[in-house]
mmCIF file of C-alpha atoms and ligand atoms in Angstrom:
data_model
loop_
_atom_site.group_PDB
_atom_site.id
_atom_site.type_symbol
_atom_site.label_atom_id
_atom_site.label_comp_id
_atom_site.label_asym_id
_atom_site.label_seq_id
_atom_site.Cartn_x
_atom_site.Cartn_y
_atom_site.Cartn_z
ATOM 1 C CA MET A 1 81.105 37.645 114.579
ATOM 2 C CA MET A 2 77.653 38.509 115.894
ATOM 3 C CA PHE A 3 75.399 40.825 113.932
ATOM 4 C CA VAL A 4 72.547 42.537 115.736
ATOM 5 C CA PHE A 5 69.226 42.016 113.901
ATOM 6 C CA LYS A 6 67.009 43.248 116.750
ATOM 7 C CA ALA A 7 67.745 45.185 119.878
ATOM 8 C CA ALA A 8 65.947 46.449 122.992
ATOM 9 C CA VAL A 9 66.382 49.317 125.434
ATOM 10 C CA VAL A 10 65.020 49.032 128.997
ATOM 11 C CA GLY A 11 64.269 52.367 130.636
ATOM 12 C CA ALA A 12 62.844 55.215 128.495
ATOM 13 C CA GLY A 13 64.139 58.157 130.527
ATOM 14 C CA VAL A 14 66.726 60.817 129.807
ATOM 15 C CA MET A 15 69.001 58.325 128.067
ATOM 16 C CA GLY A 16 66.708 55.462 126.869
ATOM 17 C CA GLY A 17 64.613 57.339 124.346
ATOM 18 C CA GLU A 18 67.610 58.728 122.537
ATOM 19 C CA ILE A 19 69.471 55.430 122.657
ATOM 20 C CA ALA A 20 66.551 53.753 120.959
ATOM 21 C CA GLN A 21 66.578 56.590 118.372
ATOM 22 C CA VAL A 22 70.238 55.944 117.601
ATOM 23 C CA ILE A 23 69.648 52.243 117.070
ATOM 24 C CA ALA A 24 66.574 52.889 114.930
ATOM 25 C CA ALA A 25 68.453 55.413 112.815
ATOM 26 C CA ALA A 26 70.912 52.601 111.957
ATOM 27 C CA ASP A 27 67.895 50.662 110.597
ATOM 28 C CA ILE A 28 67.841 48.097 113.423
ATOM 29 C CA PRO A 29 64.425 47.260 114.934
ATOM 30 C CA VAL A 30 64.401 48.158 118.618
ATOM 31 C CA ILE A 31 61.940 47.719 121.502
ATOM 32 C CA LEU A 32 61.807 50.590 124.035
ATOM 33 C CA LYS A 33 60.496 49.336 127.383
ATOM 34 C CA ASP A 34 59.555 51.147 130.584
ATOM 35 C CA VAL A 35 57.302 50.319 133.502
ATOM 36 C CA ASP A 36 54.494 52.679 132.598
ATOM 37 C CA ARG A 37 52.949 53.740 129.258
ATOM 38 C CA ARG A 38 53.494 57.396 130.249
ATOM 39 C CA PHE A 39 57.292 56.919 130.399
ATOM 40 C CA VAL A 40 57.339 54.890 127.185
ATOM 41 C CA ASP A 41 55.490 57.697 125.400
ATOM 42 C CA THR A 42 57.870 60.344 126.678
ATOM 43 C CA GLY A 43 60.795 58.241 125.357
ATOM 44 C CA LEU A 44 59.106 57.796 121.975
ATOM 45 C CA GLU A 45 58.386 61.513 121.815
ATOM 46 C CA LYS A 46 62.067 62.253 122.485
ATOM 47 C CA ALA A 47 63.020 59.871 119.676
ATOM 48 C CA ARG A 48 60.555 61.591 117.339
ATOM 49 C CA GLU A 49 61.867 65.061 118.220
ATOM 50 C CA VAL A 50 65.532 64.066 117.627
ATOM 51 C CA THR A 51 64.684 62.306 114.353
ATOM 52 C CA SER A 52 62.689 65.259 113.032
ATOM 53 C CA ASN A 53 65.371 67.754 114.008
ATOM 54 C CA GLN A 54 68.076 65.745 112.292
ATOM 55 C CA ALA A 55 65.985 65.362 109.121
ATOM 56 C CA ALA A 56 65.082 69.077 109.107
ATOM 57 C CA LYS A 57 68.830 69.927 109.178
ATOM 58 C CA LEU A 58 69.423 67.732 106.133
ATOM 59 C CA VAL A 59 66.683 69.591 104.295
ATOM 60 C CA GLU A 60 68.260 72.969 105.304
ATOM 61 C CA LYS A 61 71.580 71.802 103.912
ATOM 62 C CA GLY A 62 69.903 70.743 100.711
ATOM 63 C CA LYS A 63 70.840 67.086 101.190
ATOM 64 C CA LEU A 64 67.205 65.860 101.345
ATOM 65 C CA THR A 65 63.999 67.091 99.828
ATOM 66 C CA GLN A 66 61.076 67.636 102.252
ATOM 67 C CA GLU A 67 59.503 64.472 100.872
ATOM 68 C CA GLN A 68 62.641 62.380 101.386
ATOM 69 C CA SER A 69 62.988 63.828 104.874
ATOM 70 C CA ASP A 70 59.376 62.883 105.823
ATOM 71 C CA ALA A 71 60.013 59.364 104.517
ATOM 72 C CA GLN A 72 63.250 59.104 106.533
ATOM 73 C CA VAL A 73 61.539 60.207 109.725
ATOM 74 C CA GLN A 74 58.793 57.656 109.175
ATOM 75 C CA ARG A 75 61.222 54.863 108.354
ATOM 76 C CA ILE A 76 63.361 55.499 111.428
ATOM 77 C CA LEU A 77 60.425 55.803 113.846
ATOM 78 C CA SER A 78 58.781 52.679 112.487
ATOM 79 C CA ASN A 79 61.833 50.746 113.741
ATOM 80 C CA ILE A 80 60.900 51.586 117.387
ATOM 81 C CA THR A 81 58.231 49.631 119.300
ATOM 82 C CA GLY A 82 57.177 50.817 122.734
ATOM 83 C CA ALA A 83 56.442 48.251 125.444
ATOM 84 C CA THR A 84 55.534 48.050 129.099
ATOM 85 C CA GLU A 85 56.099 44.281 129.335
ATOM 86 C CA TYR A 86 58.804 42.051 127.927
ATOM 87 C CA ASP A 87 56.775 41.263 124.766
ATOM 88 C CA GLY A 88 59.062 40.775 121.790
ATOM 89 C CA PHE A 89 62.207 40.127 123.876
ATOM 90 C CA GLY A 90 62.290 36.436 122.790
ATOM 91 C CA ASP A 91 64.366 37.105 119.704
ATOM 92 C CA VAL A 92 66.532 40.112 120.593
ATOM 93 C CA ASP A 93 70.309 39.919 120.120
ATOM 94 C CA PHE A 94 71.420 42.958 122.175
ATOM 95 C CA VAL A 95 69.764 44.727 125.112
ATOM 96 C CA ILE A 96 70.805 48.012 126.673
ATOM 97 C CA GLU A 97 69.642 48.662 130.193
ATOM 98 C CA ALA A 98 69.104 52.376 131.022
ATOM 99 C CA VAL A 99 67.152 52.251 134.329
ATOM 100 C CA PRO A 100 68.062 54.373 137.384
ATOM 101 C CA GLU A 101 71.591 54.188 138.755
ATOM 102 C CA LYS A 102 70.762 51.884 141.722
ATOM 103 C CA ILE A 103 72.211 48.383 141.992
ATOM 104 C CA GLU A 104 68.951 46.850 143.290
ATOM 105 C CA ILE A 105 67.022 48.065 140.228
ATOM 106 C CA LYS A 106 69.807 46.905 137.896
ATOM 107 C CA HIS A 107 69.729 43.455 139.552
ATOM 108 C CA GLU A 108 65.960 43.156 139.166
ATOM 109 C CA VAL A 109 66.138 44.117 135.475
ATOM 110 C CA PHE A 110 69.100 41.850 134.662
ATOM 111 C CA ALA A 111 67.376 38.865 136.339
ATOM 112 C CA ASP A 112 64.271 39.555 134.201
ATOM 113 C CA LEU A 113 66.367 39.961 131.026
ATOM 114 C CA ASP A 114 68.220 36.688 131.754
ATOM 115 C CA ALA A 115 64.817 34.969 131.816
ATOM 116 C CA VAL A 116 63.140 36.558 128.798
ATOM 117 C CA THR A 117 65.956 36.852 126.218
ATOM 118 C CA PRO A 118 67.518 34.086 124.128
ATOM 119 C CA GLY A 119 70.736 32.592 125.521
ATOM 120 C CA HIS A 120 73.006 34.208 123.032
ATOM 121 C CA ALA A 121 71.732 37.747 123.716
ATOM 122 C CA ILE A 122 74.193 40.268 125.076
ATOM 123 C CA LEU A 123 72.953 42.161 128.098
ATOM 124 C CA ALA A 124 74.596 45.582 128.297
ATOM 125 C CA SER A 125 74.352 48.282 130.928
ATOM 126 C CA ASN A 126 74.472 52.030 130.401
ATOM 127 C CA THR A 127 75.539 52.479 134.048
ATOM 128 C CA SER A 128 77.600 55.575 134.690
ATOM 129 C CA GLY A 129 79.933 53.841 137.101
ATOM 130 C CA LEU A 130 78.445 50.774 138.890
ATOM 131 C CA SER A 131 80.404 47.517 138.793
ATOM 132 C CA ILE A 132 79.590 45.432 135.680
ATOM 133 C CA THR A 133 80.765 42.315 137.584
ATOM 134 C CA GLU A 134 78.203 43.052 140.359
ATOM 135 C CA ILE A 135 75.437 43.764 137.862
ATOM 136 C CA ALA A 136 76.180 40.493 136.075
ATOM 137 C CA ASP A 137 75.738 38.575 139.346
ATOM 138 C CA ALA A 138 72.004 38.721 138.831
ATOM 139 C CA THR A 139 72.287 36.546 135.697
ATOM 140 C CA GLN A 140 73.328 32.996 134.704
ATOM 141 C CA ARG A 141 75.391 34.473 131.806
ATOM 142 C CA PRO A 142 77.955 36.884 133.261
ATOM 143 C CA ASP A 143 80.079 36.168 130.187
ATOM 144 C CA ASN A 144 77.422 37.900 128.063
ATOM 145 C CA VAL A 145 77.153 41.010 130.309
ATOM 146 C CA VAL A 146 79.080 44.151 129.399
ATOM 147 C CA GLY A 147 79.143 47.896 130.143
ATOM 148 C CA PHE A 148 78.003 50.028 127.215
ATOM 149 C CA HIS A 149 78.123 53.652 128.402
ATOM 150 C CA PHE A 150 76.651 56.406 126.254
ATOM 151 C CA PHE A 151 76.993 60.129 127.020
ATOM 152 C CA TRP A 152 74.221 62.721 127.117
ATOM 153 C CA PRO A 153 72.847 63.634 124.620
ATOM 154 C CA ALA A 154 73.161 60.113 123.228
ATOM 155 C CA SER A 155 71.876 61.082 119.774
ATOM 156 C CA PHE A 156 74.786 63.499 119.374
ATOM 157 C CA MET A 157 77.764 62.275 121.467
ATOM 158 C CA ARG A 158 79.758 59.717 119.552
ATOM 159 C CA LEU A 159 81.694 57.992 122.308
ATOM 160 C CA ILE A 160 80.645 54.762 123.987
ATOM 161 C CA GLU A 161 82.742 53.263 126.767
ATOM 162 C CA VAL A 162 82.778 49.461 126.526
ATOM 163 C CA ILE A 163 83.520 47.989 129.967
ATOM 164 C CA GLU A 164 84.428 44.383 130.745
ATOM 165 C CA GLY A 165 83.370 42.823 134.020
ATOM 166 C CA ASP A 166 85.507 40.044 135.579
ATOM 167 C CA GLU A 167 83.559 37.396 133.616
ATOM 168 C CA THR A 168 82.817 39.210 130.385
ATOM 169 C CA SER A 169 84.065 37.077 127.485
ATOM 170 C CA PRO A 170 86.290 38.560 124.778
ATOM 171 C CA GLU A 171 83.600 37.646 122.246
ATOM 172 C CA THR A 172 81.072 39.792 124.151
ATOM 173 C CA THR A 173 83.452 42.766 124.322
ATOM 174 C CA GLN A 174 84.136 42.383 120.596
ATOM 175 C CA ALA A 175 80.411 42.120 119.751
ATOM 176 C CA ALA A 176 79.673 45.219 121.819
ATOM 177 C CA SER A 177 82.357 47.231 120.019
ATOM 178 C CA THR A 178 81.078 45.986 116.648
ATOM 179 C CA PHE A 179 77.510 46.968 117.590
ATOM 180 C CA ALA A 180 78.725 50.422 118.650
ATOM 181 C CA GLN A 181 80.146 50.820 115.169
ATOM 182 C CA GLN A 182 76.955 49.426 113.596
ATOM 183 C CA ILE A 183 75.063 52.316 115.285
ATOM 184 C CA LYS A 184 77.717 54.771 114.095
ATOM 185 C CA LYS A 185 79.354 55.419 117.412
ATOM 186 C CA LEU A 186 82.971 55.265 118.541
ATOM 187 C CA PRO A 187 83.693 52.530 121.069
ATOM 188 C CA ILE A 188 86.577 52.799 123.547
ATOM 189 C CA ARG A 189 87.563 50.094 125.985
ATOM 190 C CA ALA A 190 87.514 51.277 129.581
ATOM 191 C CA ALA A 191 88.644 49.524 132.762
ATOM 192 C CA GLU A 192 86.112 48.516 135.355
ATOM 193 C CA CYS A 193 86.536 51.118 138.075
ATOM 194 C CA PRO A 194 84.063 53.610 139.539
ATOM 195 C CA GLY A 195 83.363 56.251 136.902
ATOM 196 C CA PHE A 196 85.329 54.328 134.204
ATOM 197 C CA VAL A 197 87.433 56.856 132.196
ATOM 198 C CA VAL A 198 85.229 59.759 131.169
ATOM 199 C CA ASN A 199 83.217 60.374 134.334
ATOM 200 C CA ARG A 200 86.343 59.932 136.445
ATOM 201 C CA ILE A 201 87.824 62.900 134.617
ATOM 202 C CA LEU A 202 84.614 64.913 134.171
ATOM 203 C CA ILE A 203 83.370 64.555 137.755
ATOM 204 C CA SER A 204 86.839 65.338 139.006
ATOM 205 C CA THR A 205 86.771 68.657 137.116
ATOM 206 C CA ALA A 206 83.150 69.270 138.080
ATOM 207 C CA SER A 207 84.060 68.640 141.751
ATOM 208 C CA GLU A 208 86.356 71.624 141.779
ATOM 209 C CA ILE A 209 83.727 73.832 140.129
ATOM 210 C CA TRP A 210 81.083 72.649 142.594
ATOM 211 C CA ARG A 211 83.433 73.177 145.565
ATOM 212 C CA TYR A 212 84.198 76.698 144.359
ATOM 213 C CA GLN A 213 80.498 77.546 143.923
ATOM 214 C CA ASP A 214 79.528 76.252 147.367
ATOM 215 C CA GLU A 215 82.448 78.083 149.010
ATOM 216 C CA THR A 216 81.994 81.431 147.261
ATOM 217 C CA GLY A 217 78.284 81.564 146.468
ATOM 218 C CA VAL A 218 78.967 82.920 143.002
ATOM 219 C CA PRO A 219 75.703 82.482 140.998
ATOM 220 C CA VAL A 220 75.703 79.257 138.964
ATOM 221 C CA GLN A 221 74.668 81.119 135.853
ATOM 222 C CA GLU A 222 77.776 83.304 136.036
ATOM 223 C CA ILE A 223 79.923 80.184 136.266
ATOM 224 C CA ASP A 224 78.046 78.529 133.386
ATOM 225 C CA ASP A 225 78.452 81.662 131.217
ATOM 226 C CA PHE A 226 82.132 81.935 132.043
ATOM 227 C CA ILE A 227 82.894 78.295 131.233
ATOM 228 C CA ARG A 228 80.846 78.414 128.042
ATOM 229 C CA GLU A 229 82.897 81.400 126.869
ATOM 230 C CA GLN A 230 86.303 80.229 128.044
ATOM 231 C CA ALA A 231 86.045 76.610 127.098
ATOM 232 C CA GLN A 232 83.901 77.115 123.989
ATOM 233 C CA MET A 233 81.329 74.691 125.311
ATOM 234 C CA ALA A 234 77.676 74.452 124.255
ATOM 235 C CA MET A 235 76.546 74.491 127.921
ATOM 236 C CA GLY A 236 78.020 75.215 131.309
ATOM 237 C CA PRO A 237 78.288 72.450 133.956
ATOM 238 C CA PHE A 238 75.177 73.436 135.985
ATOM 239 C CA ARG A 239 72.989 73.433 132.919
ATOM 240 C CA VAL A 240 74.436 70.067 131.874
ATOM 241 C CA ALA A 241 73.608 68.684 135.334
ATOM 242 C CA ASP A 242 70.020 69.947 134.967
ATOM 243 C CA MET A 243 69.717 68.261 131.542
ATOM 244 C CA SER A 244 71.283 64.998 132.796
ATOM 245 C CA GLY A 245 69.020 64.882 135.867
ATOM 246 C CA LEU A 246 70.193 66.006 139.310
ATOM 247 C CA ASP A 247 69.219 62.648 140.839
ATOM 248 C CA THR A 248 71.581 60.840 138.473
ATOM 249 C CA VAL A 249 74.401 63.382 138.884
ATOM 250 C CA VAL A 250 74.260 63.392 142.674
ATOM 251 C CA LYS A 251 74.154 59.585 142.743
ATOM 252 C CA VAL A 252 77.235 59.354 140.453
ATOM 253 C CA ALA A 253 79.114 62.071 142.390
ATOM 254 C CA ARG A 254 78.399 60.374 145.709
ATOM 255 C CA ASP A 255 79.557 57.026 144.359
ATOM 256 C CA MET A 256 82.794 58.680 143.148
ATOM 257 C CA ARG A 257 83.420 60.330 146.550
ATOM 258 C CA ASP A 258 82.752 56.985 148.296
ATOM 259 C CA ALA A 259 85.136 55.212 146.011
ATOM 260 C CA TYR A 260 87.974 57.742 145.832
ATOM 261 C CA GLY A 261 87.575 59.951 148.915
ATOM 262 C CA ASP A 262 87.653 63.734 149.403
ATOM 263 C CA ARG A 263 89.244 64.592 146.071
ATOM 264 C CA PHE A 264 85.696 64.128 144.718
ATOM 265 C CA TYR A 265 83.011 66.483 145.967
ATOM 266 C CA VAL A 266 79.200 66.551 145.961
ATOM 267 C CA HIS A 267 77.649 69.985 145.388
ATOM 268 C CA ARG A 268 75.565 70.979 148.410
ATOM 269 C CA GLY A 269 73.222 73.192 146.372
ATOM 270 C CA MET A 270 72.494 70.187 144.125
ATOM 271 C CA GLU A 271 71.752 67.948 147.085
ATOM 272 C CA GLU A 272 69.351 70.598 148.486
ATOM 273 C CA ARG A 273 67.510 70.836 145.192
ATOM 274 C CA LEU A 274 67.240 67.072 145.019
ATOM 275 C CA GLU A 275 65.673 67.032 148.545
ATOM 276 C CA ARG A 276 63.082 69.486 147.311
ATOM 277 C CA GLY A 277 62.273 67.202 144.331
ATOM 278 C CA GLU A 278 63.896 69.544 141.831
ATOM 279 C CA LEU A 279 65.551 67.080 139.384
ATOM 280 C CA GLY A 280 66.354 69.515 136.575
ATOM 281 C CA ALA A 281 64.739 69.376 133.072
ATOM 282 C CA LYS A 282 62.821 66.150 133.761
ATOM 283 C CA SER A 283 60.886 67.722 136.661
ATOM 284 C CA GLY A 284 60.723 71.237 135.142
ATOM 285 C CA LYS A 285 63.056 72.871 137.575
ATOM 286 C CA GLY A 286 66.604 72.579 138.792
ATOM 287 C CA PHE A 287 69.275 75.330 138.708
ATOM 288 C CA TYR A 288 67.164 76.702 135.877
ATOM 289 C CA GLU A 289 63.427 76.704 134.956
ATOM 290 C CA HIS A 290 62.682 74.330 132.060
HETATM 291 N N1 NAD B 301 71.445 61.194 132.536
HETATM 292 C C1 NAD B 301 72.665 61.106 132.003
HETATM 293 O O1 NAD B 301 73.253 62.129 131.635
HETATM 294 C C2 NAD B 301 73.326 59.766 131.886
HETATM 295 C C3 NAD B 301 74.467 59.654 131.047
HETATM 296 C C4 NAD B 301 75.057 58.444 130.856
HETATM 297 C C5 NAD B 301 74.609 57.305 131.561
HETATM 298 N N2 NAD B 301 73.525 57.457 132.400
HETATM 299 C C6 NAD B 301 73.047 56.250 133.086
HETATM 300 O O2 NAD B 301 71.956 55.693 132.367
HETATM 301 C C7 NAD B 301 71.023 55.089 133.309
HETATM 302 C C8 NAD B 301 69.651 55.745 133.115
HETATM 303 O O3 NAD B 301 69.774 57.130 133.409
HETATM 304 P P1 NAD B 301 68.674 58.171 132.968
HETATM 305 O O4 NAD B 301 69.239 59.499 133.228
HETATM 306 O O5 NAD B 301 68.100 57.845 131.663
HETATM 307 O O6 NAD B 301 67.562 57.898 134.120
HETATM 308 P P2 NAD B 301 66.044 58.348 134.196
HETATM 309 O O7 NAD B 301 65.636 58.379 135.586
HETATM 310 O O8 NAD B 301 65.813 59.576 133.345
HETATM 311 O O9 NAD B 301 65.266 57.172 133.456
HETATM 312 C C9 NAD B 301 65.217 55.871 133.987
HETATM 313 C C10 NAD B 301 63.890 55.153 133.465
HETATM 314 O O10 NAD B 301 63.932 53.835 133.853
HETATM 315 C C11 NAD B 301 62.600 53.469 134.152
HETATM 316 N N3 NAD B 301 62.590 52.214 134.943
HETATM 317 C C12 NAD B 301 62.752 52.039 136.258
HETATM 318 N N4 NAD B 301 62.684 50.755 136.578
HETATM 319 C C13 NAD B 301 62.407 50.066 135.429
HETATM 320 C C14 NAD B 301 62.216 48.684 135.134
HETATM 321 N N5 NAD B 301 62.277 47.738 136.030
HETATM 322 N N6 NAD B 301 61.973 48.381 133.816
HETATM 323 C C15 NAD B 301 61.948 49.328 132.866
HETATM 324 N N7 NAD B 301 62.133 50.638 133.097
HETATM 325 C C16 NAD B 301 62.366 50.992 134.355
HETATM 326 C C17 NAD B 301 62.070 54.671 134.848
HETATM 327 O O11 NAD B 301 60.606 54.687 134.833
HETATM 328 C C18 NAD B 301 62.649 55.818 134.034
HETATM 329 O O12 NAD B 301 61.800 56.215 132.991
HETATM 330 C C19 NAD B 301 71.636 55.253 134.701
HETATM 331 O O13 NAD B 301 72.414 54.113 135.015
HETATM 332 C C20 NAD B 301 72.560 56.483 134.504
HETATM 333 O O14 NAD B 301 73.625 56.440 135.409
HETATM 334 C C21 NAD B 301 72.837 58.622 132.549
#
């Protein structure tokens, strides 16, 4: 049974910063790497914000004193090291890739990781729906490559889909599930198909909402409010898309339509915003101002 003593996260965007936070909160040292110091700092800031908010809630509930809470924040954040190169990857046990949802970028990163990490290290991808088998092609260790799919916001959502590629070994799948539990998440096994389980269902539902909005022109805010009320959800689907990043959502939706045909739909208003460079929260504007 493999125990993870040190981990790394590659890509410090919408997902990466919070994934590193989750690992650090389980008292496991983690490197957070991106290509530019600016992106690393944004990821570290996200981790700080989540950690502080969680600690503040514990103080509110009377479970920690302010002093204990400050110490907890400091301890958790000291587990995260930012990096723009692969320094420190020589002794990692588990890496989670969270770079943009494009197979060329995934291939580049997995080839790098294959070269810089020890042979036993598990290389996991947070892809929303790309083929794990295809991602693993870029490495000499496809048996150690696995899908490890978090949901936004990663610090809060408990589920992780663990996806086996054609060559993933049973030991790797087992180690990934164990690691998910080590970081206090709930692993579920998902088959390797576009969208796996959760996005296949979520994007299918979203498709109908998007189709309806495009066809009727009903304001997105009205739909968000309605669904929030009716389904008792924290956010409506258009705000969730803004928070997730419209570039990522459109890419995932297009992949689903390409794989399964017309029963999946890509929202035209979302594609138009993307063309104007409006990516949602990460660019400051999407369906909403941020
Ligand atoms: N956004 C979501 O809601 C969500 C949810 C689950 C899974 N995912 C998946 O997670 C992955 C990342 O998504 P995201 O929303 O965090 O994307 P993002 O665009 O917010 O962040 C990606 C980061 O990767 C960095 N990057 C690019 N090339 C790199 C390289 N070679 N080395 C290191 N860093 C590099 C970018 O600079 C950027 O900061 C995608 O595969 C996406 O499908 C996203």
